[in-house]
Tab-separated table of C-alpha atoms in Angstrom:
chain	number	residue	atom	x	y	z
A	795	MET	CA	-18.471	-39.763	129.284
A	796	VAL	CA	-19.185	-42.749	131.545
A	797	TYR	CA	-20.441	-40.381	134.227
A	798	LEU	CA	-23.470	-39.610	132.022
A	799	LYS	CA	-24.703	-43.170	132.491
A	800	TYR	CA	-24.547	-42.932	136.271
A	801	LEU	CA	-26.075	-39.460	136.294
A	802	ARG	CA	-28.924	-40.739	134.155
A	803	TRP	CA	-29.459	-43.706	136.462
A	804	LEU	CA	-29.543	-41.402	139.483
A	805	VAL	CA	-32.221	-39.197	137.899
A	806	ALA	CA	-34.201	-42.213	136.654
A	807	ALA	CA	-34.137	-43.975	140.021
A	808	THR	CA	-35.272	-40.788	141.771
A	809	VAL	CA	-38.131	-40.336	139.301
A	810	LEU	CA	-39.296	-43.945	139.668
A	811	ILE	CA	-39.233	-43.755	143.474
A	812	LEU	CA	-41.187	-40.483	143.434
A	813	CYS	CA	-43.725	-41.964	141.006
A	814	ILE	CA	-44.312	-45.092	143.078
A	815	LEU	CA	-44.607	-43.089	146.314
A	816	ALA	CA	-47.120	-40.760	144.639
A	817	PHE	CA	-49.151	-43.614	143.151
A	818	CYS	CA	-49.206	-45.341	146.539
A	819	GLY	CA	-50.482	-42.161	148.173
A	820	LYS	CA	-47.427	-41.827	150.400
A	821	PHE	CA	-45.698	-38.696	149.125
A	822	TYR	CA	-46.237	-36.164	146.378
A	823	GLY	CA	-44.056	-33.292	147.504
A	824	VAL	CA	-42.317	-33.150	144.114
A	825	HIS	CA	-44.884	-32.932	141.316
A	826	ILE	CA	-42.995	-35.154	138.896
A	827	PHE	CA	-46.117	-35.840	136.818
A	828	ASP	CA	-46.411	-32.186	135.871
A	829	VAL	CA	-43.616	-32.782	133.337
A	830	GLN	CA	-45.086	-35.966	131.835
A	831	LEU	CA	-45.607	-35.142	128.163
A	832	VAL	CA	-49.257	-36.179	127.698
A	833	ALA	CA	-50.492	-34.648	130.954
A	834	LEU	CA	-48.502	-31.474	130.314
A	835	THR	CA	-49.767	-31.187	126.724
A	836	GLN	CA	-53.412	-31.523	127.738
A	837	ASN	CA	-53.002	-29.176	130.703
A	838	ALA	CA	-51.488	-26.571	128.389
A	839	LEU	CA	-54.352	-27.021	125.899
A	840	LEU	CA	-57.039	-26.709	128.565
A	841	ASN	CA	-55.632	-23.867	130.635
A	842	THR	CA	-53.519	-21.991	128.043
A	843	SER	CA	-51.222	-20.926	130.851
A	844	LEU	CA	-47.977	-19.227	129.835
A	845	GLY	CA	-46.082	-21.209	132.459
A	846	LEU	CA	-47.395	-24.527	131.103
A	847	LEU	CA	-46.601	-23.544	127.518
A	848	ILE	CA	-43.053	-22.583	128.523
A	849	LEU	CA	-42.607	-25.908	130.350
A	850	LEU	CA	-43.909	-27.893	127.364
A	851	THR	CA	-41.683	-25.956	124.982
A	852	ALA	CA	-38.688	-26.502	127.268
A	853	LEU	CA	-39.324	-30.255	127.274
A	854	LEU	CA	-39.365	-30.365	123.475
A	855	VAL	CA	-36.307	-28.107	123.204
A	856	VAL	CA	-34.346	-30.352	125.577
A	857	THR	CA	-35.195	-33.269	123.273
A	858	LEU	CA	-34.105	-31.251	120.239
A	859	ILE	CA	-30.776	-30.513	121.898
A	860	PHE	CA	-29.919	-33.697	123.804
A	861	GLY	CA	-32.118	-36.379	122.201
A	862	ARG	CA	-34.617	-38.715	123.886
A	863	VAL	CA	-33.321	-38.235	127.442
A	864	TYR	CA	-36.967	-37.970	128.532
A	865	CYS	CA	-37.513	-41.654	127.710
A	866	SER	CA	-34.549	-42.851	129.750
A	867	ALA	CA	-34.727	-40.499	132.729
A	868	LEU	CA	-38.246	-39.086	133.154
A	869	CYS	CA	-40.609	-41.766	131.832
A	870	PRO	CA	-41.589	-44.094	134.708
A	871	LEU	CA	-42.655	-46.910	132.376
A	872	GLY	CA	-39.343	-46.732	130.546
A	873	ILE	CA	-37.436	-47.001	133.802
A	874	LEU	CA	-39.585	-49.958	134.837
A	875	GLN	CA	-38.663	-51.727	131.589
A	876	GLU	CA	-34.976	-51.335	132.384
A	877	LEU	CA	-35.537	-52.894	135.802
A	878	LEU	CA	-37.302	-55.801	134.122
A	879	MET	CA	-34.335	-56.177	131.788
A	880	LEU	CA	-32.011	-56.434	134.790
A	881	ILE	CA	-34.264	-59.061	136.362
A	882	PHE	CA	-34.463	-61.078	133.149
A	883	SER	CA	-30.747	-60.786	132.343
A	884	PRO	CA	-29.563	-63.931	134.227
A	885	ILE	CA	-32.332	-66.028	132.636
A	886	LYS	CA	-31.558	-64.718	129.152
A	887	LYS	CA	-27.877	-65.535	129.583
A	888	VAL	CA	-28.735	-69.138	130.358
A	889	LEU	CA	-31.082	-69.275	127.353
A	890	LYS	CA	-28.540	-67.371	125.224
A	891	LYS	CA	-31.090	-64.675	124.398
A	892	ASN	CA	-28.812	-61.752	125.188
A	893	GLU	CA	-27.140	-61.600	121.778
A	894	PRO	CA	-26.758	-58.134	120.224
A	895	PHE	CA	-29.453	-57.190	117.733
A	896	VAL	CA	-30.613	-54.291	115.594
A	897	GLN	CA	-34.222	-53.387	116.319
A	898	LYS	CA	-36.401	-52.970	113.252
A	899	HIS	CA	-38.674	-49.944	113.165
A	900	TYR	CA	-42.049	-50.851	111.723
A	901	GLY	CA	-43.711	-47.441	111.832
A	902	PHE	CA	-46.689	-48.506	113.948
A	903	SER	CA	-45.780	-45.966	116.629
A	904	TYR	CA	-46.276	-43.125	114.099
A	905	ILE	CA	-49.778	-44.360	113.315
A	906	LEU	CA	-50.662	-44.746	116.988
A	907	ALA	CA	-49.182	-41.331	117.793
A	908	ALA	CA	-51.281	-39.739	115.038
A	909	VAL	CA	-54.483	-41.308	116.373
A	910	CYS	CA	-53.699	-40.538	120.031
A	911	PHE	CA	-52.474	-36.963	119.655
A	912	GLY	CA	-55.030	-36.172	116.961
A	913	GLY	CA	-57.783	-37.112	119.380
A	914	LEU	CA	-56.077	-35.191	122.199
A	915	LEU	CA	-55.843	-32.041	120.086
A	916	GLY	CA	-59.482	-32.588	119.141
A	917	GLY	CA	-60.450	-32.477	122.814
A	918	THR	CA	-60.513	-36.067	124.051
A	919	ALA	CA	-57.961	-38.237	125.860
A	920	VAL	CA	-60.094	-41.383	125.506
A	921	ILE	CA	-57.527	-43.169	123.314
A	922	ILE	CA	-54.220	-41.814	124.553
A	923	ARG	CA	-54.920	-42.606	128.210
A	924	HIS	CA	-54.707	-46.309	127.344
A	925	PHE	CA	-51.105	-45.920	126.121
A	926	ASP	CA	-49.737	-43.002	128.118
A	927	PRO	CA	-46.828	-44.474	130.165
A	928	TYR	CA	-47.512	-42.676	133.432
A	929	SER	CA	-51.251	-43.422	133.280
A	930	VAL	CA	-50.558	-47.107	132.627
A	931	LEU	CA	-48.160	-47.284	135.568
A	932	GLY	CA	-50.709	-45.541	137.791
A	933	ASN	CA	-53.316	-48.115	136.810
A	934	ALA	CA	-50.909	-50.942	137.580
A	935	VAL	CA	-49.828	-49.598	140.983
A	936	GLY	CA	-53.510	-49.010	141.817
A	937	LEU	CA	-54.165	-52.682	140.921
A	938	SER	CA	-56.450	-51.822	138.031
A	939	VAL	CA	-57.155	-54.855	135.821
A	940	TYR	CA	-56.126	-52.979	132.690
A	941	GLY	CA	-52.882	-51.781	134.278
A	942	ILE	CA	-51.937	-55.243	135.527
A	943	ILE	CA	-52.617	-56.875	132.139
A	944	PHE	CA	-50.680	-54.140	130.343
A	945	ILE	CA	-47.617	-54.543	132.585
A	946	ALA	CA	-47.779	-58.344	132.260
A	947	LEU	CA	-47.785	-58.094	128.449
A	948	LEU	CA	-45.042	-55.479	128.624
A	949	ALA	CA	-42.894	-57.836	130.728
A	950	VAL	CA	-43.239	-60.542	128.083
A	951	LEU	CA	-42.287	-58.036	125.393
A	952	VAL	CA	-39.259	-56.901	127.401
A	953	PHE	CA	-38.084	-60.492	127.838
A	954	PHE	CA	-38.033	-61.151	124.097
A	955	LYS	CA	-37.456	-57.693	122.590
A	956	ASN	CA	-36.124	-55.432	125.378
A	957	ARG	CA	-37.573	-51.921	124.956
A	958	PHE	CA	-39.566	-52.735	121.813
A	959	PHE	CA	-42.507	-50.827	123.281
A	960	CYS	CA	-40.462	-47.621	123.312
A	961	THR	CA	-39.260	-47.964	119.721
A	962	ASN	CA	-42.319	-49.387	117.981
A	963	ILE	CA	-45.473	-48.800	120.034
A	964	CYS	CA	-45.269	-45.829	122.415
A	965	PRO	CA	-46.931	-42.741	120.860
A	966	ILE	CA	-44.895	-40.427	123.087
A	967	GLY	CA	-41.710	-42.150	121.974
A	968	ALA	CA	-42.697	-41.620	118.342
A	969	ILE	CA	-43.052	-37.865	118.804
A	970	LEU	CA	-39.835	-37.505	120.786
A	971	GLY	CA	-37.968	-39.832	118.421
A	972	TRP	CA	-38.987	-37.733	115.430
A	973	ILE	CA	-37.608	-34.628	117.181
A	974	SER	CA	-34.533	-36.492	118.435
A	975	ARG	CA	-33.594	-37.432	114.889
A	976	CYS	CA	-32.625	-33.807	114.389
A	977	SER	CA	-31.039	-33.387	117.834
A	978	ILE	CA	-27.828	-31.379	118.198
A	979	PHE	CA	-26.145	-33.852	120.560
A	980	LYS	CA	-25.810	-37.386	119.200
A	981	ILE	CA	-24.029	-40.626	119.999
A	982	ARG	CA	-21.566	-41.610	117.279
A	983	ILE	CA	-19.187	-44.457	116.494
A	984	ASN	CA	-15.670	-43.623	115.375
A	985	PRO	CA	-15.032	-46.098	112.519
A	986	ASP	CA	-11.253	-45.670	112.831
A	987	ILE	CA	-11.284	-46.979	116.400
A	988	CYS	CA	-14.242	-49.433	116.421
A	989	VAL	CA	-13.285	-53.124	116.063
A	990	ARG	CA	-16.884	-54.380	115.650
A	991	CYS	CA	-16.831	-56.312	118.942
A	992	ALA	CA	-20.577	-55.641	119.457
A	993	LYS	CA	-20.243	-54.950	123.183
A	994	CYS	CA	-22.007	-51.624	122.759
A	995	ALA	CA	-24.883	-53.236	120.861
A	996	GLN	CA	-25.211	-55.827	123.599
A	997	LYS	CA	-25.780	-53.049	126.142
A	998	CYS	CA	-28.262	-51.110	123.996
A	999	PRO	CA	-31.832	-51.690	125.290
A	1000	THR	CA	-33.464	-50.382	122.112
A	1001	GLY	CA	-31.336	-52.152	119.498
A	1002	SER	CA	-30.349	-48.786	117.995
A	1003	ILE	CA	-26.702	-49.696	117.308
A	1004	ASP	CA	-25.821	-51.300	113.993
A	1005	PHE	CA	-22.302	-52.361	114.995
A	1006	LYS	CA	-21.605	-54.052	111.645
A	1007	ASN	CA	-22.083	-50.817	109.725
A	1008	GLY	CA	-20.858	-48.567	112.527
A	1009	SER	CA	-24.068	-46.502	112.736
A	1010	ILE	CA	-26.575	-45.507	115.425
A	1011	ASN	CA	-30.259	-44.768	114.953
A	1012	ASN	CA	-30.624	-41.583	116.996
A	1013	GLU	CA	-34.375	-41.627	116.495
A	1014	THR	CA	-34.857	-44.797	118.543
A	1015	CYS	CA	-31.827	-44.206	120.795
A	1016	ILE	CA	-33.121	-43.199	124.232
A	1017	LYS	CA	-29.791	-41.785	125.444
A	1018	CYS	CA	-29.378	-44.247	128.302
A	1019	PHE	CA	-25.583	-43.982	127.764
A	1020	ASN	CA	-25.054	-47.663	128.608
A	1021	CYS	CA	-23.041	-48.069	125.420
A	1022	LEU	CA	-20.528	-45.355	126.321
A	1023	GLY	CA	-19.168	-47.307	129.277
A	1024	SER	CA	-19.106	-50.620	127.442
A	1025	CYS	CA	-16.485	-49.703	124.839
A	1026	HIS	CA	-12.926	-50.219	126.134
A	1027	ARG	CA	-11.501	-48.358	123.137
A	1028	SER	CA	-13.684	-45.255	123.612
A	1029	ALA	CA	-14.968	-45.553	120.066
A	1030	LEU	CA	-18.353	-44.117	121.072
A	1031	THR	CA	-18.803	-40.448	121.824
A	1032	TYR	CA	-21.713	-38.206	122.693
A	1033	GLY	CA	-21.482	-34.642	121.535
A	1034	LEU	CA	-22.346	-31.880	119.114
A	1035	LYS	CA	-23.408	-32.562	115.562
A	1036	LYS	CA	-20.500	-32.736	113.152
A	1037	ASN	CA	-20.256	-31.541	109.576
A	1038	ASP	CA	-19.612	-35.059	108.333
A	1039	ASP	CA	-22.801	-36.445	109.907
A	1040	THR	CA	-25.022	-38.376	107.556
A	1041	ALA	CA	-27.626	-36.094	106.021
A	1042	PHE	CA	-31.247	-36.557	106.968
A	1043	ASP	CA	-32.428	-39.275	104.608
A	1044	MET	CA	-35.926	-40.726	104.617
A	1045	GLY	CA	-36.574	-43.914	102.670
A	1046	ARG	CA	-39.646	-44.313	100.499
A	1047	ARG	CA	-41.427	-46.630	102.957
A	1048	GLU	CA	-40.705	-44.334	105.877
A	1049	PHE	CA	-41.833	-41.306	103.865
A	1050	LEU	CA	-45.145	-42.977	103.053
A	1051	VAL	CA	-45.715	-44.034	106.673
A	1052	LYS	CA	-44.970	-40.571	108.056
A	1053	SER	CA	-46.987	-38.813	105.355
A	1054	GLY	CA	-49.901	-41.131	106.041
A	1055	SER	CA	-49.534	-40.421	109.749
A	1056	PHE	CA	-49.979	-36.679	109.185
A	1057	LEU	CA	-53.153	-37.380	107.229
A	1058	LEU	CA	-54.328	-39.696	109.989
A	1059	LEU	CA	-53.550	-36.970	112.550
A	1060	ALA	CA	-55.950	-34.631	110.743
A	1061	LEU	CA	-58.663	-37.305	110.568
A	1062	ALA	CA	-58.201	-38.183	114.244
A	1063	PHE	CA	-58.413	-34.488	115.154
A	1064	ARG	CA	-61.732	-34.177	113.338
A	1065	ALA	CA	-63.009	-37.410	114.918
A	1066	GLY	CA	-61.904	-36.112	118.303
A	1067	LEU	CA	-63.969	-32.963	117.877
A	1068	THR	CA	-67.048	-35.066	117.086
A	1069	TYR	CA	-66.491	-37.605	119.852
A	1070	THR	CA	-65.896	-34.884	122.440
A	1071	LYS	CA	-69.446	-33.623	121.945
A	1072	ARG	CA	-71.016	-37.078	122.255
A	1073	VAL	CA	-69.025	-38.705	125.039
A	1074	GLY	CA	-70.997	-37.251	127.928
A	1075	GLN	CA	-74.264	-38.652	126.575
A	1076	LYS	CA	-73.033	-42.256	126.800
A	1077	PHE	CA	-72.624	-42.399	130.566
A	1078	LYS	CA	-74.921	-41.871	133.479
A	1079	LYS	CA	-74.340	-38.791	135.584
A	1080	VAL	CA	-72.166	-39.454	138.617
A	1081	LEU	CA	-70.630	-37.368	141.356
A	1082	LEU	CA	-67.302	-35.934	140.269
A	1083	PRO	CA	-64.548	-34.187	142.254
A	1084	ALA	CA	-64.690	-30.406	142.456
A	1085	GLY	CA	-63.037	-28.874	139.407
A	1086	ALA	CA	-64.240	-31.550	136.975
A	1087	GLY	CA	-66.686	-29.174	135.303
A	1088	SER	CA	-69.173	-31.605	133.774
A	1089	THR	CA	-69.550	-35.279	132.912
A	1090	LYS	CA	-68.643	-34.581	129.285
A	1091	GLU	CA	-65.553	-32.526	130.113
A	1092	PHE	CA	-64.202	-34.929	132.701
A	1093	ALA	CA	-64.873	-38.088	130.691
A	1094	ASN	CA	-62.902	-36.548	127.836
A	1095	HIS	CA	-59.983	-35.169	129.836
A	1096	CYS	CA	-59.277	-37.566	132.715
A	1097	LEU	CA	-56.207	-39.717	131.968
A	1098	ASN	CA	-57.185	-42.366	134.529
A	1099	CYS	CA	-53.800	-42.185	136.204
A	1100	ASN	CA	-55.519	-42.856	139.569
A	1101	LEU	CA	-53.241	-40.336	141.288
A	1102	CYS	CA	-56.251	-38.685	142.930
A	1103	VAL	CA	-57.677	-42.096	143.890
A	1104	GLN	CA	-54.553	-43.057	145.803
A	1105	ASN	CA	-54.061	-39.648	147.411
A	1106	CYS	CA	-57.625	-38.885	148.534
A	1107	PRO	CA	-57.515	-38.799	152.362
A	1108	MET	CA	-61.201	-39.742	152.625
A	1109	LYS	CA	-60.868	-42.594	150.065
A	1110	ILE	CA	-64.053	-41.559	148.274
A	1111	ILE	CA	-62.538	-41.205	144.779
A	1112	LYS	CA	-63.018	-44.513	142.999
A	1113	LYS	CA	-61.438	-46.008	139.896
A	1114	ALA	CA	-63.158	-46.228	136.528
A	1115	ASN	CA	-65.729	-48.983	136.089
A	1116	ARG	CA	-68.165	-50.237	133.454
A	1117	GLU	CA	-70.768	-47.615	134.290
A	1118	PHE	CA	-68.366	-44.669	134.126
A	1119	PRO	CA	-65.007	-44.753	132.297
A	1120	VAL	CA	-63.026	-42.469	134.604
A	1121	VAL	CA	-62.591	-41.813	138.321
A	1122	HIS	CA	-65.618	-40.577	140.279
A	1123	LEU	CA	-66.915	-40.074	143.823
A	1124	ASP	CA	-68.594	-42.665	146.012
A	1125	TYR	CA	-70.215	-41.529	149.276
A	1126	SER	CA	-71.271	-45.009	150.428
A	1127	LYS	CA	-68.599	-45.132	153.156
A	1128	ASN	CA	-67.432	-41.555	153.575
A	1129	HIS	CA	-67.886	-37.994	152.377
A	1130	CYS	CA	-65.787	-35.230	150.836
A	1131	ASP	CA	-63.870	-33.331	153.518
A	1132	TYR	CA	-65.012	-29.717	153.371
A	1133	ASN	CA	-61.499	-28.520	154.236
A	1134	CYS	CA	-59.677	-30.589	151.608
A	1135	HIS	CA	-58.944	-29.869	147.949
A	1136	LYS	CA	-56.032	-32.248	147.409
A	1137	CYS	CA	-57.411	-33.877	144.246
A	1138	SER	CA	-57.486	-30.599	142.313
A	1139	GLU	CA	-54.029	-29.742	143.653
A	1140	ILE	CA	-52.354	-32.907	142.376
A	1141	CYS	CA	-54.152	-33.501	139.056
A	1142	PRO	CA	-51.396	-33.003	136.437
A	1143	SER	CA	-53.570	-33.153	133.313
A	1144	GLY	CA	-55.988	-30.276	133.917
A	1145	ALA	CA	-58.949	-32.673	134.040
A	1146	LEU	CA	-59.546	-31.234	137.509
A	1147	LYS	CA	-59.101	-27.491	137.409
A	1148	PRO	CA	-56.800	-26.252	140.180
A	1149	LEU	CA	-58.967	-24.721	142.914
A	1150	THR	CA	-58.105	-22.863	146.077
A	1151	LEU	CA	-59.708	-24.198	149.234
A	1152	LYS	CA	-62.180	-21.301	149.267
A	1153	GLN	CA	-63.137	-21.998	145.652
A	1154	LYS	CA	-63.583	-25.691	146.363
A	1155	GLN	CA	-65.824	-24.884	149.344
A	1156	ARG	CA	-68.066	-22.898	146.989
A	1157	THR	CA	-68.090	-25.353	144.083
A	1158	LYS	CA	-71.426	-27.096	143.685
A	1159	ILE	CA	-70.918	-30.733	142.628
A	1160	GLY	CA	-74.328	-31.968	143.760
A	1161	THR	CA	-77.345	-31.387	145.967
A	1162	ALA	CA	-78.491	-33.332	149.027
A	1163	HIS	CA	-82.062	-34.680	148.931
A	1164	ILE	CA	-83.950	-35.927	151.999
A	1165	ASP	CA	-86.464	-38.756	151.718
A	1166	THR	CA	-89.060	-37.746	154.309
A	1167	SER	CA	-90.652	-41.209	154.200
A	1168	VAL	CA	-87.435	-42.637	155.670
A	1169	CYS	CA	-86.169	-39.709	157.772
A	1170	VAL	CA	-86.532	-40.167	161.550
A	1171	LYS	CA	-86.071	-36.439	162.308
A	1172	CYS	CA	-82.949	-37.033	164.416
A	1173	GLY	CA	-81.269	-33.822	163.272
A	1174	LEU	CA	-77.763	-35.283	162.862
A	1175	CYS	CA	-77.567	-33.862	159.341
A	1176	VAL	CA	-78.115	-30.368	160.725
A	1177	MET	CA	-75.183	-30.749	163.100
A	1178	GLU	CA	-72.820	-32.295	160.522
A	1179	CYS	CA	-73.402	-29.873	157.647
A	1180	PRO	CA	-70.190	-27.796	157.316
A	1181	ARG	CA	-72.017	-24.980	155.532
A	1182	GLN	CA	-74.892	-24.932	158.040
A	1183	ILE	CA	-77.485	-24.807	155.302
A	1184	ILE	CA	-79.775	-27.538	156.721
A	1185	SER	CA	-82.472	-26.260	159.059
A	1186	LYS	CA	-84.980	-28.115	161.224
A	1187	LYS	CA	-87.893	-27.082	163.364
A	1188	ALA	CA	-88.884	-29.129	166.383
A	1189	GLY	CA	-90.916	-32.150	165.336
A	1190	HIS	CA	-90.409	-31.475	161.645
A	1191	HIS	CA	-88.221	-32.953	158.923
A	1192	PRO	CA	-84.985	-31.114	158.152
A	1193	ILE	CA	-84.910	-28.882	155.088
A	1194	VAL	CA	-81.902	-28.457	152.761
A	1195	ASN	CA	-81.201	-25.050	151.240
A	1196	ALA	CA	-80.614	-26.433	147.725
A	1197	LYS	CA	-79.093	-23.196	146.406
A	1198	GLU	CA	-76.357	-23.205	149.057
A	1199	CYS	CA	-75.711	-26.963	149.171
A	1200	ILE	CA	-72.471	-28.003	147.419
A	1201	GLY	CA	-73.008	-31.780	147.703
A	1202	CYS	CA	-70.119	-32.649	150.027
A	1203	GLY	CA	-72.039	-35.642	151.396
A	1204	ALA	CA	-71.413	-34.946	155.095
A	1205	CYS	CA	-75.147	-35.142	155.794
A	1206	GLN	CA	-75.551	-38.343	153.792
A	1207	ASN	CA	-72.706	-39.968	155.680
A	1208	ALA	CA	-74.141	-38.849	159.044
A	1209	CYS	CA	-77.705	-40.061	158.429
A	1210	PRO	CA	-78.241	-43.286	160.417
A	1211	VAL	CA	-81.150	-44.514	158.264
A	1212	GLY	CA	-79.930	-43.625	154.761
A	1213	ALA	CA	-82.617	-41.015	154.178
A	1214	ILE	CA	-80.246	-38.577	152.432
A	1215	LYS	CA	-78.734	-38.960	148.999
A	1216	VAL	CA	-76.560	-36.488	147.127
A	1217	LYS	CA	-77.482	-36.205	143.454
A	1218	PRO	CA	-74.850	-34.870	141.029
A	1219	THR	CA	-75.256	-31.546	139.297
A	1220	GLU	CA	-75.014	-31.479	135.518
A	1221	ASN	CA	-72.480	-28.639	135.426
A	1222	GLN	CA	-70.378	-27.710	138.410
A	1223	LYS	CA	-70.390	-24.037	139.333
A	1224	LEU	CA	-69.320	-21.610	142.036
A	1225	ILE	CA	-72.112	-20.492	144.367
């Protein structure tokens, strides 16, 4: 069974490397974020694609069969926490803070999961994008203030409580843990062999092993398999559910917390429906990448992972700011390449609808306007327009065919005197 630990580490290391390369804009040949639970859930809700629904179902079924392997092998933030644990290990040994412990489960993750997923089902990702592991990591790698602060606080939490975030805060962990509790494959302790040495508990990053009572909390256990290799007597096994397994038993406090969470889920769903309708009215209209739809749609659906920011070849997609809460376009230094649709290709959450290059070239995101009081009639805009919809007669100001203009910004970027500005359209459409 020791091989499971090394296999898991191999998968986890590969995932983390792919994530960092993608977030740095270096390589995204393997779309690892397409199987991140939050992004996949929203994409399935928005596009109702059979393929997406099958993938989401498969992810949940894998958890039902094998337990929370997602958290130990596919979640980039979870893998980062394990690296932090390795870094902190020598310091904790000196301070004698590496004693085995049993992690208490306070139920806060259920409440947070209800609020986050209730809002998501109601149509808005405004709350969940602040806790979604892959979005947080993307913010941190992109040097977003929120991402850096989050990772700094997470590092402190890891130092004192290991993977406390995964067991008591993470909304995704709460959902997967609830499913994992009924998983077919579980880790068990053989009481006839175990000598209560606590070596397994010392290796457990989530504090799921109660070595004194010889039990394992398979809800918080992330199936890292570190414990399997630590026991020299092979008292721990990972396998199919046995007939003598402890029956599913929910204490009164846990029952109340989970029941309250379902009620909160319904309230959050209703609040999400209301907030979805109002969110677009709170922010000024800005230029958005092709496939965003409208300000309201994009502000509700973008997870702020910054994957498109880092991978935009023209570097015109900017991070969220105080004026607009999600990524948006900025033509001050460059324009949108007419022959590029990378952002809609890589968006894993469905916030940007996947467009073919031909569709992108016909998607109107804005309209160019020429200030004739500033224009010097040089005609550079006419030459740079990829759609050739700007005309100019000798000695006259150029004229933009507003119906055919898609707002790519090539003319604005070419104008030497700043006479052209692209104004965003309220609802993007094919022309």
